[in-house]
Short mmCIF file of C-alpha atoms in Angstrom, two decimals:
data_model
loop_
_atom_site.label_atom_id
_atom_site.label_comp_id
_atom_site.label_asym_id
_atom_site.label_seq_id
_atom_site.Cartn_x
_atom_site.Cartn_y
_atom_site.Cartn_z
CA UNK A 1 86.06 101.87 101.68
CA UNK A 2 84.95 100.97 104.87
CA UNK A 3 86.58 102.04 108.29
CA UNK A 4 87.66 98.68 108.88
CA UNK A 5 89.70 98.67 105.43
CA UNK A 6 91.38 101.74 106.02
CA UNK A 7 92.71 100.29 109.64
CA UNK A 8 93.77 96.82 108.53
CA UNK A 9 95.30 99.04 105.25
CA UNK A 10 97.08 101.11 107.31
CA UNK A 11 98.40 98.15 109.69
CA UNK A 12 99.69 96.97 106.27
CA UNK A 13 101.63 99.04 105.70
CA UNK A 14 103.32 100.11 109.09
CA UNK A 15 104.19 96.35 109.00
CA UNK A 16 105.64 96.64 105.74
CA UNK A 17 108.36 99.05 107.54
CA UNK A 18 108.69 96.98 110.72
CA UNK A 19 111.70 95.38 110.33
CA UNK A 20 110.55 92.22 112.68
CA UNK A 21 106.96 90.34 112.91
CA UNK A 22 103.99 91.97 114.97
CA UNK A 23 103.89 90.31 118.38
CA UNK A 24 102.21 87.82 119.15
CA UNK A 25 101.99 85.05 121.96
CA UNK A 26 105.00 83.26 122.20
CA UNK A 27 103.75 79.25 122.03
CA UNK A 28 106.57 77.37 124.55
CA UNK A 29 105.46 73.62 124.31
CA UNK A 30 105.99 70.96 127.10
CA UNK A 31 107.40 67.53 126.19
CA UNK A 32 106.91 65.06 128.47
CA UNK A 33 109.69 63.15 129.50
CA UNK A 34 108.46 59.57 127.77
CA UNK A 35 107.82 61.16 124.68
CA UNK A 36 111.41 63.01 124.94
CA UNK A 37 113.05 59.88 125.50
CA UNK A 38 111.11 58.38 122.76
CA UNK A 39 112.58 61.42 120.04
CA UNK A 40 116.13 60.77 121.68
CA UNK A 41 116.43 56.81 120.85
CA UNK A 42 115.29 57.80 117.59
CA UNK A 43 118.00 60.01 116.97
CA UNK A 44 120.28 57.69 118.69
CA UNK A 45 119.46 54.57 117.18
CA UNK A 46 118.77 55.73 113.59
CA UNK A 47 121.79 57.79 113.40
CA UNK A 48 125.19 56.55 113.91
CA UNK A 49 126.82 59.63 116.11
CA UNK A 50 130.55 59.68 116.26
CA UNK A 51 133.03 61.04 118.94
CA UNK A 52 135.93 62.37 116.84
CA UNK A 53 135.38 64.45 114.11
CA UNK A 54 138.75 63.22 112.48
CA UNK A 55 136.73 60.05 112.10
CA UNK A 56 133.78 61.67 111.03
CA UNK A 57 135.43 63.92 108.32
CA UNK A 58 137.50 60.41 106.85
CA UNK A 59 133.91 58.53 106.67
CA UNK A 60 132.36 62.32 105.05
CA UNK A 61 134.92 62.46 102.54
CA UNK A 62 134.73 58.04 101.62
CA UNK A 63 131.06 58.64 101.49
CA UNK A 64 131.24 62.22 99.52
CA UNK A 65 128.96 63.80 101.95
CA UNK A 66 129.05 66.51 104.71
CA UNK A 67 129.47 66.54 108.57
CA UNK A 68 127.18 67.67 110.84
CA UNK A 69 129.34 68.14 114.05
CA UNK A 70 126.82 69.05 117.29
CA UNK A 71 128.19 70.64 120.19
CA UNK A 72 125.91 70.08 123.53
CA UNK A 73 126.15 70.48 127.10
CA UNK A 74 125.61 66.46 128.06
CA UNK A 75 125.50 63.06 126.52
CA UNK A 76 123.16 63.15 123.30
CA UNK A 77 121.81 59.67 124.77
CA UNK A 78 119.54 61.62 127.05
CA UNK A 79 121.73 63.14 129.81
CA UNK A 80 121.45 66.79 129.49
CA UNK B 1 114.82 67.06 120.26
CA UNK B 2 113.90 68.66 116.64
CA UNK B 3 117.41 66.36 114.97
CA UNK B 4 114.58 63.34 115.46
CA UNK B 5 111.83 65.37 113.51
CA UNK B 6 111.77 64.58 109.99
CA UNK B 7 112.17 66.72 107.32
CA UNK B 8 115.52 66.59 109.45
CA UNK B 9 116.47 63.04 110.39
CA UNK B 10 116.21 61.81 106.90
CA UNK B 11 118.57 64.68 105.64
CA UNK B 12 120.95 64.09 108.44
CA UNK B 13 120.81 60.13 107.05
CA UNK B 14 121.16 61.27 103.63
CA UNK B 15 123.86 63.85 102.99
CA UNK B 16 125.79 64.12 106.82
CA UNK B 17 127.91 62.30 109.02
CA UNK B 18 127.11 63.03 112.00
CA UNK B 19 129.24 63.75 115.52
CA UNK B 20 128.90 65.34 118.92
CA UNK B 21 131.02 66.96 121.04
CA UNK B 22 130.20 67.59 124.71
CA UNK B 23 131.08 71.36 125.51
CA UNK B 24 130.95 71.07 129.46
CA UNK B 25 133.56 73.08 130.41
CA UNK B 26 134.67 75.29 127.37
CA UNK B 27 134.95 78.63 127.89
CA UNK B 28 132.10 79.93 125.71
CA UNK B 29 129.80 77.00 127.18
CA UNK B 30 126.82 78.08 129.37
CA UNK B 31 124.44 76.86 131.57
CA UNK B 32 121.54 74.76 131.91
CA UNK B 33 119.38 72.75 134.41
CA UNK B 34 120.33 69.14 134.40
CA UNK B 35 117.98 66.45 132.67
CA UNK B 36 118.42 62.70 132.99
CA UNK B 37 117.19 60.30 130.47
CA UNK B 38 113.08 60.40 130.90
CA UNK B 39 113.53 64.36 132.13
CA UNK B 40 110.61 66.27 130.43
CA UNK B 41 111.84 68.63 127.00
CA UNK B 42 110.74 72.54 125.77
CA UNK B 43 109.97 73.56 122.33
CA UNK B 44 111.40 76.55 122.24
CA UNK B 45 112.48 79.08 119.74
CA UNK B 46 115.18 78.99 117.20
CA UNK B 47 118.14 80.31 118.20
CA UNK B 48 117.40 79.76 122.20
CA UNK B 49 120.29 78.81 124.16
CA UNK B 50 122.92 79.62 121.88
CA UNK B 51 125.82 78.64 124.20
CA UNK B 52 124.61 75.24 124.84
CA UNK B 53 124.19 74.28 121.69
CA UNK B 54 126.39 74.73 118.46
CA UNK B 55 125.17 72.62 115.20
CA UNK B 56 127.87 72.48 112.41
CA UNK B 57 127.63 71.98 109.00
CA UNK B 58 131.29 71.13 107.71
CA UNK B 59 132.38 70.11 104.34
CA UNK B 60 134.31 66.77 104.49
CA UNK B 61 137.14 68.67 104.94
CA UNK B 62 136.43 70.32 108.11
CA UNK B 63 135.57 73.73 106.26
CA UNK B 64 132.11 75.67 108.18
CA UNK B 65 129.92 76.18 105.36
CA UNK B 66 126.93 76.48 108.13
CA UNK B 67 126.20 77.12 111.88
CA UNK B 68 123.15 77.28 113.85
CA UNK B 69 123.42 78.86 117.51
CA UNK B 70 120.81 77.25 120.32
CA UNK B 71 117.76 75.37 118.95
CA UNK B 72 115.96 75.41 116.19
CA UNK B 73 113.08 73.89 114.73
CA UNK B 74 112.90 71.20 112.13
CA UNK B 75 111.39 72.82 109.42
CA UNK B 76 113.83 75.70 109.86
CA UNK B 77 117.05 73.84 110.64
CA UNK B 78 115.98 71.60 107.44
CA UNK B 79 116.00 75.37 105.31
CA UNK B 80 119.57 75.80 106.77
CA UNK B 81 120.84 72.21 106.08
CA UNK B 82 119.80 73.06 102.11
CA UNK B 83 121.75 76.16 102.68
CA UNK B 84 124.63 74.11 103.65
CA UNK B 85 124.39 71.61 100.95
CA UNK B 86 125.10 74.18 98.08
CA UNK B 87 127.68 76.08 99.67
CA UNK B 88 129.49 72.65 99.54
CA UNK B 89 128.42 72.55 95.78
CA UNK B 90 130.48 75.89 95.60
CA UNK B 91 133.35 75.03 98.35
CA UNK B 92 133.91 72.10 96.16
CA UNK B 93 133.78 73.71 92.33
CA UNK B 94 137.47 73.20 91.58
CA UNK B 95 136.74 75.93 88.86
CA UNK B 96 135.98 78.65 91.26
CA UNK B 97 139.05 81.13 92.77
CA UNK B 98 139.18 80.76 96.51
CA UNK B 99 137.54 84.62 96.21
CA UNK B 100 134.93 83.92 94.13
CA UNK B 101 134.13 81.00 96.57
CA UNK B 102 133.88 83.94 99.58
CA UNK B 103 131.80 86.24 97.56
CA UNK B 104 129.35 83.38 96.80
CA UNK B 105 129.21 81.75 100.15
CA UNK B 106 128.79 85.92 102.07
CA UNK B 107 125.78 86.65 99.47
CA UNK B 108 124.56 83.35 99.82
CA UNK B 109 124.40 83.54 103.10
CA UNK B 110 122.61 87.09 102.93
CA UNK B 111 120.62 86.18 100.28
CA UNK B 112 118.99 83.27 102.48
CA UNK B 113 117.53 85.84 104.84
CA UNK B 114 115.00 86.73 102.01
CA UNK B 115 113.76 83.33 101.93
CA UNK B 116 112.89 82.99 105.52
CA UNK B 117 109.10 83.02 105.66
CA UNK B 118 107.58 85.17 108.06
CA UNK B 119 106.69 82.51 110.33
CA UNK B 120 110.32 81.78 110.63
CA UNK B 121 110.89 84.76 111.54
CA UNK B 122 108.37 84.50 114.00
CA UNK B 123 109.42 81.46 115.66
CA UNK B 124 113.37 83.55 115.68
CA UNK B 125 112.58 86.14 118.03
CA UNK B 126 114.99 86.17 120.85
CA UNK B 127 112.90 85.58 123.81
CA UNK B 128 112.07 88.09 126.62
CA UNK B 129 114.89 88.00 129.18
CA UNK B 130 117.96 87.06 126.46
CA UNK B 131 116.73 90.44 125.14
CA UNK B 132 116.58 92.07 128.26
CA UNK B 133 119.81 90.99 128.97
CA UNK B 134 121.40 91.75 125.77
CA UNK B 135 120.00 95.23 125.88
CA UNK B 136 121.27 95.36 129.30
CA UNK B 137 125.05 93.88 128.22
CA UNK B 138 126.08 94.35 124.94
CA UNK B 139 124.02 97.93 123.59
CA UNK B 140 125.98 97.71 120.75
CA UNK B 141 125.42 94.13 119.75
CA UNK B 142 124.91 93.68 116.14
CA UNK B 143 120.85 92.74 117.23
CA UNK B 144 120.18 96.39 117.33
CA UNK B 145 122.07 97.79 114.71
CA UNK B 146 120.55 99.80 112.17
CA UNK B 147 117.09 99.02 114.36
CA UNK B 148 116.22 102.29 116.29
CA UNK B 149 113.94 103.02 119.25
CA UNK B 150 114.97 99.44 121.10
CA UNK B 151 113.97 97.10 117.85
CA UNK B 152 116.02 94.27 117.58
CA UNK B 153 116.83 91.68 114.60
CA UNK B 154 115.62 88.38 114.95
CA UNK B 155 118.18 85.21 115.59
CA UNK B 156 118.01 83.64 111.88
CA UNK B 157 119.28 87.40 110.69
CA UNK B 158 122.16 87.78 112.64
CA UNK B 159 123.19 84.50 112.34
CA UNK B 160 123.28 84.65 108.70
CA UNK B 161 125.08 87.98 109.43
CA UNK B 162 127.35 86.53 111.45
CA UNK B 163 127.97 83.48 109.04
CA UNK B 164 128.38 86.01 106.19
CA UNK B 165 131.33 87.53 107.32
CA UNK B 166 132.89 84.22 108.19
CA UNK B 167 133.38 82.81 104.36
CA UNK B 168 134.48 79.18 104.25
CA UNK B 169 136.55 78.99 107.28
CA UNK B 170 138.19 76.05 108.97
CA UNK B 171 135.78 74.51 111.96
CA UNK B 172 139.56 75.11 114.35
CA UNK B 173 139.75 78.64 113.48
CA UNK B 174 135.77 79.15 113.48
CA UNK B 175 135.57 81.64 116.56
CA UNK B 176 132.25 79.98 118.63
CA UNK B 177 132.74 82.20 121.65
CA UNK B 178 131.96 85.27 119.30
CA UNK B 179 129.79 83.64 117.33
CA UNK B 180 127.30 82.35 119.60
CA UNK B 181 127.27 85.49 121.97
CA UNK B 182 124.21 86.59 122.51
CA UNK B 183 121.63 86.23 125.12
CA UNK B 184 122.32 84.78 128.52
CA UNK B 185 124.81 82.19 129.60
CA UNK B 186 122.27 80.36 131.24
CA UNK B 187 119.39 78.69 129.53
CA UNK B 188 116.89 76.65 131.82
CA UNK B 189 113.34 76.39 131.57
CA UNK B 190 113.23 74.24 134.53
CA UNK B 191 111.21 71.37 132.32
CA UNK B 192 111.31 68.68 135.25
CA UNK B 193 109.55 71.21 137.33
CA UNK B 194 106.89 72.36 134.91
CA UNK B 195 103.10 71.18 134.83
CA UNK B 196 101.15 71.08 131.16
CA UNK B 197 100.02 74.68 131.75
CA UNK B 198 103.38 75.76 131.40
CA UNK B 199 103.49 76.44 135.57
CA UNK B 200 106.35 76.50 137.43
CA UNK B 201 107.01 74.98 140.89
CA UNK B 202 109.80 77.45 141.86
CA UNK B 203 110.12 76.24 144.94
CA UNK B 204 111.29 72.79 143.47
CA UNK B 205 113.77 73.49 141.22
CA UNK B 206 115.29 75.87 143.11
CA UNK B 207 117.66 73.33 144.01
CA UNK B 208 117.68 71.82 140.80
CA UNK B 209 121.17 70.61 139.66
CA UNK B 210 122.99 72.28 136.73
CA UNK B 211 125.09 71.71 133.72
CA UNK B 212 127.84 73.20 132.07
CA UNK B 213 129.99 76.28 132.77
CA UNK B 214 128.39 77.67 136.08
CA UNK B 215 131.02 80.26 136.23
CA UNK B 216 129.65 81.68 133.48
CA UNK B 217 126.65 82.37 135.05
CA UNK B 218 128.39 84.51 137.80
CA UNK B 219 128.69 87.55 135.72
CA UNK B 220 127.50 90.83 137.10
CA UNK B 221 124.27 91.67 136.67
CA UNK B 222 122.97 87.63 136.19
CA UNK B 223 119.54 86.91 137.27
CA UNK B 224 119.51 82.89 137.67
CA UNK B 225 115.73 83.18 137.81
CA UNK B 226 114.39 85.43 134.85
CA UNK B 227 110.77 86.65 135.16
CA UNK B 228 108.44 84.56 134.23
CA UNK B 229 106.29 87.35 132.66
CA UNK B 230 109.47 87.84 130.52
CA UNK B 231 109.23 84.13 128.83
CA UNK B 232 106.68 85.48 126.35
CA UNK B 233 104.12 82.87 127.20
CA UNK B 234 100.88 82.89 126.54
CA UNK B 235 99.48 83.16 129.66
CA UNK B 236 96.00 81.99 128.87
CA UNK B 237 96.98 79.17 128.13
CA UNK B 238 95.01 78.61 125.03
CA UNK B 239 97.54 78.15 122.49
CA UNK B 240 99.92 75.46 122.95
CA UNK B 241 101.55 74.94 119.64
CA UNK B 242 104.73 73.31 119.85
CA UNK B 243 107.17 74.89 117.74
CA UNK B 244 108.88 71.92 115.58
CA UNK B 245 106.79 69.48 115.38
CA UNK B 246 105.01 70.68 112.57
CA UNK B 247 105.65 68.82 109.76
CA UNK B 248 107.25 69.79 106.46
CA UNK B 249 104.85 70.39 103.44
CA UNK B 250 105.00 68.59 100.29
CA UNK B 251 107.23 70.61 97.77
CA UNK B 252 108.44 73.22 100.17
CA UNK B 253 110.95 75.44 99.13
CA UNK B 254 114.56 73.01 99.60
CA UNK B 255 117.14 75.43 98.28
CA UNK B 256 119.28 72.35 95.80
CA UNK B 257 118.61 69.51 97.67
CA UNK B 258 118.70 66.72 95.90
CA UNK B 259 115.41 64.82 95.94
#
């Protein structure tokens, strides 16, 4: 076996006992504000988003499906 | 906004109703610049700003059967969602003992952690200065447990964690402050003030205005301004893949679903 083998075999398995990923480069992508705006009246406009959860829990159980119930800082419609 | 990425906007369509609450002033809220409607947006990683952001997964009858701290990315939140959707297979099983309904839902929950790929993992690591700061805050916080020499878990473990020992409980009893305690109170990344190469003008939003609890970011020891070698950017700039907005695969793994 090569040198090489042996390292990347031996980074194997020390990763196999590393309870988290290897680091790497942590990606952090910019969205610009039109294209932000553009993902929030999506979500706006093709979801109906209620207030009250009583509500929301009397359409879940009509429609026999779940509730997703967000909690934000702001006004989902874009000021956050 | 990863909610408007699909796998996950269809699924919200399909099997939720959906509602929002606004958090501003609850005690377990944090912090966060404010953005108006055209202000720029991060991709970040999941679990980032958990006290800003709280998604729910309830059964009809207000029961938690799943809750995601901060942000997370569609692909991921859509793995949780499926998640959610058969605990409310079991929370509804009129055949099932309220007990055998908690041991299902706490190795369920468990369970899931298996089936998080590694790149979900990955994209879970607590970022840079919430890890300082939890170091720094709580040594004994369930992130470091069982993980010597300064290791920590990764969010979409201890969440699960966290979920598991919370079986099937009522969204008014479901304790948020504890839940979503980790990292720091305030979560900006100062977006409006942020070129494409991921640069900062300091200066600027220095006197950016805030949201949210501001008191919480008072606490002793709180850095408003983290260090920006601490944000685990890539600094050369070379890779600028934006977490989310990758799309779901064909026949990935959805955990019950129905197609």
């Amino acid at each position: 076996m090569r040198p090489v083998h042996l390292i990347a075999t031996a980074s194997i398995l020390a990763l196999a006992n590393c309870p988290i990923p290897p680091a790497e480069p942590q990606a952090l992508g910019l969205l610009s504000g039109q294209l932000a705006h553009d993902r929030v009246t999506k979500l706006t406009s093709q979801v109906h988003w209620h207030n009250s959860l009583y509500q929301a829990e009397d359409v879940a159980r009509r429609e026999g499906k779940m509730v997703l119930w967000l909690h934000m800082l702001g006004d989902i419609k874009g000021d956050t | 906004m990863s909610l408007s990425q699909e796998p996950t906007l269809s699924a919200l369509n399909k099997y939720f109703v959906c509602g929002v609450r606004d958090i501003t002033g609850e005690s377990y809220a944090g912090a966060s610049g404010r953005h108006d409607n055209f202000g720029n947006a991060i991709v970040t990683t999941n679990g980032a700003g958990p006290h800003n952001i709280q998604i729910f997964m309830l059964a009809a009858d207000g029961t938690v059967l799943n809750c995601l701290p901060g942000y997370w990315s569609t692909q991921d939140l859509y793995q949780e969602i499926s998640l959610a959707y058969q605990l409310n297979q079991i929370w509804q099983n009129q055949s099932l003992s309220v007990g055998d309904k908690q041991t299902y839902f706490r190795t369920m929950q468990l369970a899931h952690i298996q089936h998080h790929s590694p790149a979900m993992s990955r994209r879970s690591r607590m970022q840079g200065f919430d890890l300082q700061y939890e170091k720094e805050h709580r040594p004994n916080s369930d992130f470091f447990s069982g993980y010597p020499n300064g290791r920590a878990k990764t969010v979409d473990v201890v969440m699960h964690q966290r979920m598991a020992a919370r079986p099937f409980v009522a969204y008014e009893h479901f304790d948020v402050a504890n839940y979503c305690d980790y990292g720091k109170p305030m979560y900006d990344k100062e977006e409006d003030y942020r070129d494409s190469s991921g640069h900062v003008d300091q200066f600027a939003a220095r006197g950016a205005p805030k949201l949210g609890n501001l008191e919480s970011t008072s606490r002793k020891g709180y850095r408003e301004q983290p260090d920006p070698r601490l944000w685990g950017q890539d600094q050369s700039g070379t890779s600028r893949k934006l977490w989310g907005q990758e799309q779901m695969p064909a026949g990935s793994t959805t955990w019950g679903l129905a197609k």
